[in-house]
């Protein structure tokens, strides 16, 4: 098991896009994106995304963005953790790293989507809300399997955490 203290957190760069693509591919049941999408995440959304490296290798990645119509809301697109880095709190630490950045100084809400059966993600975001943000978590149906995914993907619930004070995260770092 890796030591969380030995992991380096950085904003991703364009050059990290293919490594992110490979990491996501190695983390079923995550939905794969095109490599082009991962390149955009690492460049256009680098201020609200994070990569985690251990001994020079990518072991984690979280992509997120500020919702244009609601700049006080950070939407988390995807959380990927390499198998060898699971079980040490890396996903939570990556989320905290993003929330502590200047780009998220005005963020009071975090949103993401989770399928009903993704217990790892539910646990991650419930713990983030209660232990780190001291905020409520609400969820409800958003993207329906039939109506939005034409039966090709499980329904996604919209998860909303907040309101919280960004200074809570900055003070934990």
Short mmCIF file of N, CA and C in Angstrom, two decimals:
data_model
loop_
_atom_site.label_atom_id
_atom_site.label_comp_id
_atom_site.label_asym_id
_atom_site.label_seq_id
_atom_site.Cartn_x
_atom_site.Cartn_y
_atom_site.Cartn_z
N UNK A 1 0.85 -1.18 0.00
CA UNK A 1 0.00 0.00 0.00
C UNK A 1 0.90 1.24 0.00
N UNK A 2 0.49 2.22 -0.77
CA UNK A 2 1.24 3.47 -0.86
C UNK A 2 1.03 4.33 0.37
N UNK A 3 2.02 5.16 0.66
CA UNK A 3 1.93 6.11 1.76
C UNK A 3 1.38 7.42 1.20
N UNK A 4 0.24 7.88 1.71
CA UNK A 4 -0.39 9.11 1.21
C UNK A 4 0.56 10.30 1.32
N UNK A 5 1.45 10.29 2.29
CA UNK A 5 2.40 11.37 2.45
C UNK A 5 3.44 11.45 1.35
N UNK A 6 3.59 10.39 0.59
CA UNK A 6 4.56 10.36 -0.51
C UNK A 6 3.95 10.74 -1.85
N UNK A 7 2.66 11.03 -1.86
CA UNK A 7 1.97 11.37 -3.10
C UNK A 7 2.04 12.87 -3.32
N UNK A 8 2.34 13.26 -4.55
CA UNK A 8 2.46 14.66 -4.93
C UNK A 8 1.21 15.06 -5.71
N UNK A 9 0.61 16.18 -5.33
CA UNK A 9 -0.60 16.68 -5.99
C UNK A 9 -0.23 17.90 -6.82
N UNK A 10 -0.71 17.91 -8.07
CA UNK A 10 -0.41 19.03 -8.97
C UNK A 10 -1.62 19.27 -9.88
N UNK A 11 -1.68 20.49 -10.39
CA UNK A 11 -2.64 20.76 -11.45
C UNK A 11 -2.14 20.04 -12.70
N UNK A 12 -3.03 19.38 -13.43
CA UNK A 12 -2.59 18.68 -14.63
C UNK A 12 -2.22 19.66 -15.74
N UNK A 13 -1.43 19.16 -16.69
CA UNK A 13 -1.05 19.92 -17.88
C UNK A 13 -1.47 19.13 -19.11
N UNK A 14 -1.49 19.80 -20.23
CA UNK A 14 -1.87 19.16 -21.50
C UNK A 14 -1.13 17.85 -21.71
N UNK A 15 0.14 17.82 -21.37
CA UNK A 15 0.97 16.63 -21.57
C UNK A 15 0.51 15.42 -20.74
N UNK A 16 -0.33 15.66 -19.74
CA UNK A 16 -0.82 14.58 -18.89
C UNK A 16 -2.05 13.86 -19.46
N UNK A 17 -2.61 14.40 -20.52
CA UNK A 17 -3.87 13.88 -21.04
C UNK A 17 -3.88 12.40 -21.37
N UNK A 18 -2.85 11.91 -22.01
CA UNK A 18 -2.85 10.49 -22.38
C UNK A 18 -2.66 9.59 -21.16
N UNK A 19 -1.88 10.03 -20.18
CA UNK A 19 -1.74 9.25 -18.96
C UNK A 19 -3.08 9.17 -18.23
N UNK A 20 -3.83 10.27 -18.23
CA UNK A 20 -5.16 10.27 -17.63
C UNK A 20 -6.07 9.31 -18.40
N UNK A 21 -6.01 9.35 -19.71
CA UNK A 21 -6.81 8.46 -20.55
C UNK A 21 -6.55 7.00 -20.16
N UNK A 22 -5.27 6.63 -20.02
CA UNK A 22 -4.91 5.26 -19.65
C UNK A 22 -5.35 4.92 -18.23
N UNK A 23 -5.23 5.89 -17.30
CA UNK A 23 -5.67 5.64 -15.93
C UNK A 23 -7.17 5.35 -15.89
N UNK A 24 -7.96 6.17 -16.55
CA UNK A 24 -9.42 5.97 -16.55
C UNK A 24 -9.76 4.62 -17.17
N UNK A 25 -9.07 4.26 -18.25
CA UNK A 25 -9.29 2.94 -18.87
C UNK A 25 -9.04 1.80 -17.89
N UNK A 26 -8.10 2.00 -16.97
CA UNK A 26 -7.74 0.93 -16.03
C UNK A 26 -8.62 0.91 -14.79
N UNK A 27 -9.64 1.75 -14.76
CA UNK A 27 -10.49 1.88 -13.57
C UNK A 27 -11.96 1.58 -13.87
N UNK A 28 -12.28 0.34 -14.31
CA UNK A 28 -13.69 0.06 -14.48
C UNK A 28 -14.40 0.17 -13.15
N UNK A 29 -15.61 0.59 -13.10
CA UNK A 29 -16.57 0.80 -14.18
C UNK A 29 -16.63 2.24 -14.68
N UNK A 30 -15.56 3.03 -14.49
CA UNK A 30 -15.60 4.41 -14.97
C UNK A 30 -15.89 4.47 -16.46
N UNK A 31 -16.67 5.48 -16.85
CA UNK A 31 -16.92 5.71 -18.26
C UNK A 31 -15.66 6.28 -18.89
N UNK A 32 -15.22 5.67 -19.97
CA UNK A 32 -14.07 6.20 -20.69
C UNK A 32 -14.47 7.41 -21.50
N UNK A 33 -13.59 8.37 -21.56
CA UNK A 33 -13.77 9.53 -22.43
C UNK A 33 -12.81 9.37 -23.60
N UNK A 34 -12.96 10.20 -24.59
CA UNK A 34 -11.97 10.19 -25.67
C UNK A 34 -10.68 10.78 -25.12
N UNK A 35 -9.56 10.43 -25.74
CA UNK A 35 -8.29 11.02 -25.32
C UNK A 35 -8.34 12.53 -25.49
N UNK A 36 -9.04 13.00 -26.50
CA UNK A 36 -9.19 14.43 -26.73
C UNK A 36 -9.88 15.09 -25.53
N UNK A 37 -10.90 14.44 -25.00
CA UNK A 37 -11.60 14.96 -23.82
C UNK A 37 -10.64 15.06 -22.64
N UNK A 38 -9.84 14.02 -22.42
CA UNK A 38 -8.89 14.05 -21.31
C UNK A 38 -7.82 15.12 -21.52
N UNK A 39 -7.43 15.37 -22.75
CA UNK A 39 -6.49 16.45 -23.03
C UNK A 39 -7.11 17.80 -22.67
N UNK A 40 -8.39 17.99 -22.98
CA UNK A 40 -9.07 19.23 -22.63
C UNK A 40 -9.21 19.37 -21.11
N UNK A 41 -9.53 18.27 -20.44
CA UNK A 41 -9.64 18.32 -18.98
C UNK A 41 -8.32 18.78 -18.36
N UNK A 42 -7.21 18.29 -18.91
CA UNK A 42 -5.89 18.60 -18.36
C UNK A 42 -5.40 19.99 -18.74
N UNK A 43 -6.04 20.61 -19.71
CA UNK A 43 -5.61 21.95 -20.10
C UNK A 43 -6.67 22.99 -19.74
N UNK A 44 -7.84 22.90 -20.30
CA UNK A 44 -8.88 23.90 -20.05
C UNK A 44 -9.39 23.91 -18.62
N UNK A 45 -9.38 22.76 -17.97
CA UNK A 45 -9.92 22.64 -16.61
C UNK A 45 -8.84 22.32 -15.58
N UNK A 46 -7.59 22.67 -15.87
CA UNK A 46 -6.50 22.31 -14.95
C UNK A 46 -6.63 22.98 -13.58
N UNK A 47 -7.21 24.17 -13.53
CA UNK A 47 -7.34 24.87 -12.24
C UNK A 47 -8.35 24.21 -11.33
N UNK A 48 -9.24 23.40 -11.90
CA UNK A 48 -10.27 22.73 -11.10
C UNK A 48 -10.18 21.20 -11.24
N UNK A 49 -9.00 20.73 -11.62
CA UNK A 49 -8.72 19.30 -11.68
C UNK A 49 -7.39 19.07 -10.96
N UNK A 50 -7.12 17.82 -10.64
CA UNK A 50 -5.86 17.51 -9.94
C UNK A 50 -5.35 16.15 -10.39
N UNK A 51 -4.02 16.05 -10.45
CA UNK A 51 -3.39 14.75 -10.67
C UNK A 51 -2.60 14.41 -9.42
N UNK A 52 -2.52 13.13 -9.12
CA UNK A 52 -1.75 12.63 -7.99
C UNK A 52 -0.68 11.69 -8.54
N UNK A 53 0.57 11.97 -8.16
CA UNK A 53 1.69 11.16 -8.65
C UNK A 53 2.42 10.52 -7.48
N UNK A 54 2.83 9.29 -7.70
CA UNK A 54 3.66 8.58 -6.74
C UNK A 54 4.88 8.08 -7.49
N UNK A 55 6.03 8.52 -7.06
CA UNK A 55 7.28 8.12 -7.69
C UNK A 55 7.26 8.36 -9.20
N UNK A 56 6.67 9.50 -9.60
CA UNK A 56 6.64 9.89 -11.00
C UNK A 56 5.53 9.26 -11.83
N UNK A 57 4.73 8.38 -11.23
CA UNK A 57 3.64 7.72 -11.96
C UNK A 57 2.29 8.29 -11.53
N UNK A 58 1.38 8.43 -12.47
CA UNK A 58 0.03 8.91 -12.19
C UNK A 58 -0.75 7.83 -11.46
N UNK A 59 -1.23 8.15 -10.25
CA UNK A 59 -2.01 7.18 -9.47
C UNK A 59 -3.41 7.69 -9.17
N UNK A 60 -3.70 8.96 -9.53
CA UNK A 60 -5.03 9.48 -9.30
C UNK A 60 -5.29 10.72 -10.13
N UNK A 61 -6.57 10.93 -10.43
CA UNK A 61 -6.97 12.11 -11.20
C UNK A 61 -8.42 12.42 -10.87
N UNK A 62 -8.70 13.70 -10.66
CA UNK A 62 -10.07 14.18 -10.50
C UNK A 62 -10.25 15.33 -11.47
N UNK A 63 -11.30 15.25 -12.26
CA UNK A 63 -11.63 16.35 -13.17
C UNK A 63 -12.88 17.05 -12.67
N UNK A 64 -12.84 18.36 -12.76
CA UNK A 64 -13.97 19.17 -12.34
C UNK A 64 -13.97 20.49 -13.07
N UNK A 65 -15.06 21.22 -12.92
CA UNK A 65 -15.15 22.54 -13.53
C UNK A 65 -16.18 23.36 -12.78
N UNK A 66 -16.03 24.68 -12.86
CA UNK A 66 -17.02 25.58 -12.29
C UNK A 66 -18.17 25.68 -13.29
N UNK A 67 -19.39 25.53 -12.81
CA UNK A 67 -20.56 25.60 -13.69
C UNK A 67 -20.70 27.06 -14.15
N UNK A 68 -20.65 27.32 -15.45
CA UNK A 68 -20.66 28.72 -15.93
C UNK A 68 -21.80 29.58 -15.40
N UNK A 69 -23.00 29.04 -15.31
CA UNK A 69 -24.15 29.82 -14.83
C UNK A 69 -24.18 29.95 -13.32
N UNK A 70 -23.37 29.11 -12.64
CA UNK A 70 -23.32 29.12 -11.17
C UNK A 70 -21.86 28.98 -10.72
N UNK A 71 -21.08 30.05 -10.81
CA UNK A 71 -19.65 29.95 -10.50
C UNK A 71 -19.34 29.63 -9.04
N UNK A 72 -20.36 29.56 -8.20
CA UNK A 72 -20.15 29.14 -6.81
C UNK A 72 -20.31 27.63 -6.66
N UNK A 73 -20.42 26.92 -7.80
CA UNK A 73 -20.63 25.47 -7.78
C UNK A 73 -19.55 24.77 -8.59
N UNK A 74 -18.83 23.86 -7.93
CA UNK A 74 -17.84 23.02 -8.58
C UNK A 74 -18.50 21.71 -8.95
N UNK A 75 -18.46 21.36 -10.23
CA UNK A 75 -18.99 20.07 -10.67
C UNK A 75 -17.83 19.11 -10.83
N UNK A 76 -17.89 17.98 -10.15
CA UNK A 76 -16.86 16.95 -10.27
C UNK A 76 -17.31 15.97 -11.34
N UNK A 77 -16.51 15.90 -12.39
CA UNK A 77 -16.82 15.09 -13.56
C UNK A 77 -16.44 13.63 -13.32
N UNK A 78 -15.21 13.41 -12.85
CA UNK A 78 -14.76 12.03 -12.72
C UNK A 78 -13.66 11.93 -11.67
N UNK A 79 -13.65 10.82 -10.95
CA UNK A 79 -12.63 10.52 -9.96
C UNK A 79 -12.03 9.16 -10.33
N UNK A 80 -10.72 9.14 -10.56
CA UNK A 80 -10.04 7.89 -10.91
C UNK A 80 -8.86 7.68 -9.97
N UNK A 81 -8.78 6.47 -9.40
CA UNK A 81 -7.68 6.11 -8.51
C UNK A 81 -7.14 4.76 -8.97
N UNK A 82 -5.83 4.72 -9.22
CA UNK A 82 -5.19 3.47 -9.63
C UNK A 82 -5.34 2.42 -8.53
N UNK A 83 -5.40 1.17 -8.95
CA UNK A 83 -5.64 0.09 -7.99
C UNK A 83 -4.65 0.11 -6.82
N UNK A 84 -3.37 0.37 -7.09
CA UNK A 84 -2.37 0.33 -6.02
C UNK A 84 -2.50 1.49 -5.04
N UNK A 85 -3.33 2.50 -5.36
CA UNK A 85 -3.48 3.66 -4.48
C UNK A 85 -4.85 3.71 -3.81
N UNK A 86 -5.61 2.65 -3.91
CA UNK A 86 -6.94 2.63 -3.30
C UNK A 86 -6.86 2.30 -1.82
N UNK A 87 -7.83 2.82 -1.06
CA UNK A 87 -7.92 2.50 0.36
C UNK A 87 -7.07 3.36 1.27
N UNK A 88 -6.47 4.45 0.75
CA UNK A 88 -5.64 5.32 1.58
C UNK A 88 -6.19 6.74 1.67
N UNK A 89 -7.39 6.95 1.16
CA UNK A 89 -8.00 8.27 1.23
C UNK A 89 -7.57 9.22 0.12
N UNK A 90 -7.02 8.68 -0.96
CA UNK A 90 -6.52 9.52 -2.04
C UNK A 90 -7.62 10.33 -2.72
N UNK A 91 -8.75 9.73 -3.00
CA UNK A 91 -9.83 10.45 -3.69
C UNK A 91 -10.28 11.65 -2.87
N UNK A 92 -10.48 11.46 -1.58
CA UNK A 92 -10.88 12.56 -0.71
C UNK A 92 -9.82 13.65 -0.68
N UNK A 93 -8.57 13.26 -0.59
CA UNK A 93 -7.48 14.24 -0.55
C UNK A 93 -7.42 15.03 -1.86
N UNK A 94 -7.66 14.38 -2.99
CA UNK A 94 -7.65 15.10 -4.27
C UNK A 94 -8.78 16.12 -4.33
N UNK A 95 -9.96 15.74 -3.87
CA UNK A 95 -11.09 16.69 -3.85
C UNK A 95 -10.78 17.88 -2.95
N UNK A 96 -10.18 17.63 -1.82
CA UNK A 96 -9.81 18.72 -0.92
C UNK A 96 -8.75 19.62 -1.55
N UNK A 97 -7.83 19.03 -2.28
CA UNK A 97 -6.80 19.82 -2.97
C UNK A 97 -7.44 20.81 -3.95
N UNK A 98 -8.42 20.35 -4.71
CA UNK A 98 -9.09 21.22 -5.67
C UNK A 98 -9.84 22.33 -4.95
N UNK A 99 -10.61 21.98 -3.93
CA UNK A 99 -11.40 22.97 -3.21
C UNK A 99 -10.55 24.03 -2.50
N UNK A 100 -9.31 23.70 -2.19
CA UNK A 100 -8.43 24.64 -1.50
C UNK A 100 -7.74 25.62 -2.45
N UNK A 101 -7.92 25.46 -3.73
CA UNK A 101 -7.24 26.31 -4.71
C UNK A 101 -7.92 27.67 -4.86
N UNK A 102 -7.14 28.68 -5.27
CA UNK A 102 -7.71 30.02 -5.50
C UNK A 102 -8.88 30.01 -6.49
N UNK A 103 -8.85 29.14 -7.49
CA UNK A 103 -9.94 29.08 -8.47
C UNK A 103 -11.27 28.72 -7.82
N UNK A 104 -11.23 28.10 -6.65
CA UNK A 104 -12.45 27.67 -5.97
C UNK A 104 -12.76 28.52 -4.74
N UNK A 105 -12.17 29.69 -4.65
CA UNK A 105 -12.35 30.55 -3.47
C UNK A 105 -13.81 30.93 -3.24
N UNK A 106 -14.60 31.01 -4.30
CA UNK A 106 -16.01 31.40 -4.17
C UNK A 106 -16.96 30.20 -4.17
N UNK A 107 -16.42 28.99 -4.20
CA UNK A 107 -17.26 27.79 -4.27
C UNK A 107 -17.92 27.53 -2.93
N UNK A 108 -19.24 27.37 -2.98
CA UNK A 108 -20.04 27.05 -1.80
C UNK A 108 -20.79 25.72 -1.94
N UNK A 109 -20.80 25.18 -3.17
CA UNK A 109 -21.49 23.93 -3.45
C UNK A 109 -20.62 23.05 -4.33
N UNK A 110 -20.75 21.75 -4.12
CA UNK A 110 -20.10 20.76 -4.97
C UNK A 110 -21.20 19.87 -5.51
N UNK A 111 -21.15 19.60 -6.80
CA UNK A 111 -22.11 18.69 -7.42
C UNK A 111 -21.36 17.61 -8.18
N UNK A 112 -22.01 16.47 -8.30
CA UNK A 112 -21.51 15.37 -9.11
C UNK A 112 -22.70 14.48 -9.43
N UNK A 113 -22.49 13.48 -10.26
CA UNK A 113 -23.54 12.49 -10.48
C UNK A 113 -22.99 11.12 -10.12
N UNK A 114 -23.86 10.27 -9.58
CA UNK A 114 -23.47 8.93 -9.15
C UNK A 114 -24.61 7.96 -9.49
N UNK A 115 -24.25 6.78 -9.99
CA UNK A 115 -25.26 5.75 -10.20
C UNK A 115 -25.62 5.14 -8.84
N UNK A 116 -26.82 4.61 -8.75
CA UNK A 116 -27.33 4.09 -7.48
C UNK A 116 -26.44 3.01 -6.88
N UNK A 117 -25.79 2.21 -7.70
CA UNK A 117 -25.01 1.08 -7.20
C UNK A 117 -23.53 1.37 -6.98
N UNK A 118 -23.08 2.60 -7.19
CA UNK A 118 -21.66 2.93 -7.03
C UNK A 118 -21.38 3.30 -5.57
N UNK A 119 -21.25 2.27 -4.74
CA UNK A 119 -21.09 2.47 -3.30
C UNK A 119 -19.80 3.21 -2.95
N UNK A 120 -18.74 3.01 -3.72
CA UNK A 120 -17.48 3.71 -3.43
C UNK A 120 -17.66 5.22 -3.57
N UNK A 121 -18.34 5.65 -4.62
CA UNK A 121 -18.55 7.08 -4.81
C UNK A 121 -19.50 7.65 -3.77
N UNK A 122 -20.55 6.92 -3.45
CA UNK A 122 -21.47 7.40 -2.41
C UNK A 122 -20.72 7.59 -1.09
N UNK A 123 -19.90 6.63 -0.74
CA UNK A 123 -19.12 6.72 0.51
C UNK A 123 -18.17 7.91 0.48
N UNK A 124 -17.50 8.10 -0.64
CA UNK A 124 -16.55 9.21 -0.78
C UNK A 124 -17.24 10.55 -0.57
N UNK A 125 -18.34 10.79 -1.27
CA UNK A 125 -18.99 12.10 -1.21
C UNK A 125 -19.76 12.31 0.09
N UNK A 126 -20.30 11.25 0.68
CA UNK A 126 -20.94 11.39 2.00
C UNK A 126 -19.91 11.77 3.05
N UNK A 127 -18.75 11.13 3.01
CA UNK A 127 -17.69 11.46 3.97
C UNK A 127 -17.16 12.86 3.73
N UNK A 128 -17.00 13.26 2.48
CA UNK A 128 -16.53 14.61 2.18
C UNK A 128 -17.50 15.64 2.78
N UNK A 129 -18.79 15.41 2.59
CA UNK A 129 -19.80 16.34 3.10
C UNK A 129 -19.76 16.42 4.62
N UNK A 130 -19.77 15.28 5.29
CA UNK A 130 -19.89 15.30 6.76
C UNK A 130 -18.57 15.57 7.47
N UNK A 131 -17.49 14.98 7.02
CA UNK A 131 -16.22 15.09 7.75
C UNK A 131 -15.38 16.31 7.38
N UNK A 132 -15.46 16.72 6.13
CA UNK A 132 -14.56 17.78 5.67
C UNK A 132 -15.26 19.11 5.38
N UNK A 133 -16.51 19.06 4.98
CA UNK A 133 -17.21 20.29 4.61
C UNK A 133 -18.27 20.71 5.61
N UNK A 134 -18.60 19.83 6.53
CA UNK A 134 -19.66 20.11 7.51
C UNK A 134 -20.90 20.66 6.80
N UNK A 135 -21.30 19.94 5.76
CA UNK A 135 -22.42 20.39 4.92
C UNK A 135 -23.36 19.22 4.64
N UNK A 136 -24.56 19.57 4.24
CA UNK A 136 -25.54 18.55 3.90
C UNK A 136 -25.33 18.04 2.48
N UNK A 137 -25.69 16.78 2.28
CA UNK A 137 -25.66 16.15 0.96
C UNK A 137 -27.09 15.84 0.57
N UNK A 138 -27.50 16.31 -0.58
CA UNK A 138 -28.82 16.01 -1.12
C UNK A 138 -28.63 15.31 -2.47
N UNK A 139 -29.55 14.41 -2.79
CA UNK A 139 -29.46 13.73 -4.08
C UNK A 139 -30.86 13.50 -4.63
N UNK A 140 -30.90 13.36 -5.94
CA UNK A 140 -32.16 13.08 -6.61
C UNK A 140 -31.93 12.69 -8.05
N UNK A 141 -32.93 12.10 -8.63
CA UNK A 141 -32.84 11.66 -10.02
C UNK A 141 -32.50 12.83 -10.94
N UNK A 142 -31.61 12.60 -11.88
CA UNK A 142 -31.27 13.64 -12.84
C UNK A 142 -31.23 13.11 -14.27
N UNK A 143 -30.35 12.17 -14.52
CA UNK A 143 -30.24 11.60 -15.87
C UNK A 143 -30.81 10.20 -15.85
N UNK A 144 -31.90 10.02 -16.57
CA UNK A 144 -32.63 8.76 -16.56
C UNK A 144 -32.09 7.79 -17.62
N UNK A 145 -32.02 6.52 -17.23
CA UNK A 145 -31.49 5.46 -18.11
C UNK A 145 -32.18 5.44 -19.47
N UNK A 146 -33.50 5.51 -19.49
CA UNK A 146 -34.23 5.44 -20.76
C UNK A 146 -34.32 6.80 -21.45
N UNK A 147 -34.73 7.80 -20.71
CA UNK A 147 -34.99 9.11 -21.30
C UNK A 147 -33.73 9.81 -21.79
N UNK A 148 -32.63 9.70 -21.04
CA UNK A 148 -31.41 10.43 -21.40
C UNK A 148 -30.33 9.56 -22.02
N UNK A 149 -30.27 8.28 -21.62
CA UNK A 149 -29.20 7.40 -22.09
C UNK A 149 -29.69 6.34 -23.09
N UNK A 150 -30.95 6.41 -23.49
CA UNK A 150 -31.52 5.44 -24.44
C UNK A 150 -31.23 4.00 -24.02
N UNK A 151 -31.28 3.75 -22.70
CA UNK A 151 -31.09 2.41 -22.19
C UNK A 151 -29.65 1.93 -22.17
N UNK A 152 -28.71 2.77 -22.56
CA UNK A 152 -27.31 2.37 -22.71
C UNK A 152 -26.45 2.59 -21.46
N UNK A 153 -27.00 3.23 -20.44
CA UNK A 153 -26.23 3.58 -19.24
C UNK A 153 -27.19 3.67 -18.07
N UNK A 154 -26.75 3.28 -16.90
CA UNK A 154 -27.60 3.38 -15.72
C UNK A 154 -27.95 4.83 -15.42
N UNK A 155 -29.08 5.03 -14.77
CA UNK A 155 -29.48 6.38 -14.35
C UNK A 155 -28.43 6.98 -13.42
N UNK A 156 -28.29 8.29 -13.49
CA UNK A 156 -27.34 9.03 -12.65
C UNK A 156 -28.13 9.95 -11.73
N UNK A 157 -27.82 9.90 -10.44
CA UNK A 157 -28.42 10.82 -9.49
C UNK A 157 -27.52 12.04 -9.36
N UNK A 158 -28.14 13.21 -9.28
CA UNK A 158 -27.40 14.44 -9.04
C UNK A 158 -27.18 14.56 -7.53
N UNK A 159 -25.93 14.70 -7.15
CA UNK A 159 -25.55 14.86 -5.75
C UNK A 159 -25.11 16.31 -5.56
N UNK A 160 -25.65 16.97 -4.56
CA UNK A 160 -25.31 18.37 -4.28
C UNK A 160 -24.93 18.48 -2.81
N UNK A 161 -23.74 19.00 -2.56
CA UNK A 161 -23.23 19.20 -1.21
C UNK A 161 -23.12 20.70 -0.97
N UNK A 162 -23.65 21.14 0.16
CA UNK A 162 -23.50 22.55 0.49
C UNK A 162 -24.75 23.11 1.12
N UNK A 163 -24.69 24.38 1.46
CA UNK A 163 -23.54 25.27 1.27
C UNK A 163 -22.45 24.98 2.30
N UNK A 164 -21.21 25.31 1.93
CA UNK A 164 -20.07 25.20 2.84
C UNK A 164 -19.18 26.41 2.62
N UNK A 165 -18.27 26.59 3.53
CA UNK A 165 -17.34 27.71 3.43
C UNK A 165 -16.02 27.19 2.88
N UNK A 166 -15.56 27.74 1.76
CA UNK A 166 -14.29 27.27 1.18
C UNK A 166 -13.13 27.35 2.17
N UNK A 167 -13.18 28.27 3.10
CA UNK A 167 -12.09 28.42 4.07
C UNK A 167 -11.94 27.17 4.94
N UNK A 168 -13.00 26.37 5.08
CA UNK A 168 -12.90 25.13 5.84
C UNK A 168 -11.86 24.20 5.25
N UNK A 169 -11.86 24.11 3.92
CA UNK A 169 -10.90 23.24 3.22
C UNK A 169 -9.51 23.83 3.31
N UNK A 170 -9.38 25.12 3.03
CA UNK A 170 -8.07 25.77 3.03
C UNK A 170 -7.39 25.60 4.39
N UNK A 171 -8.17 25.62 5.45
CA UNK A 171 -7.59 25.49 6.80
C UNK A 171 -7.20 24.06 7.14
N UNK A 172 -7.71 23.07 6.39
CA UNK A 172 -7.37 21.67 6.65
C UNK A 172 -6.07 21.29 5.99
N UNK A 173 -5.66 22.02 4.98
CA UNK A 173 -4.46 21.66 4.21
C UNK A 173 -3.21 21.91 5.01
#
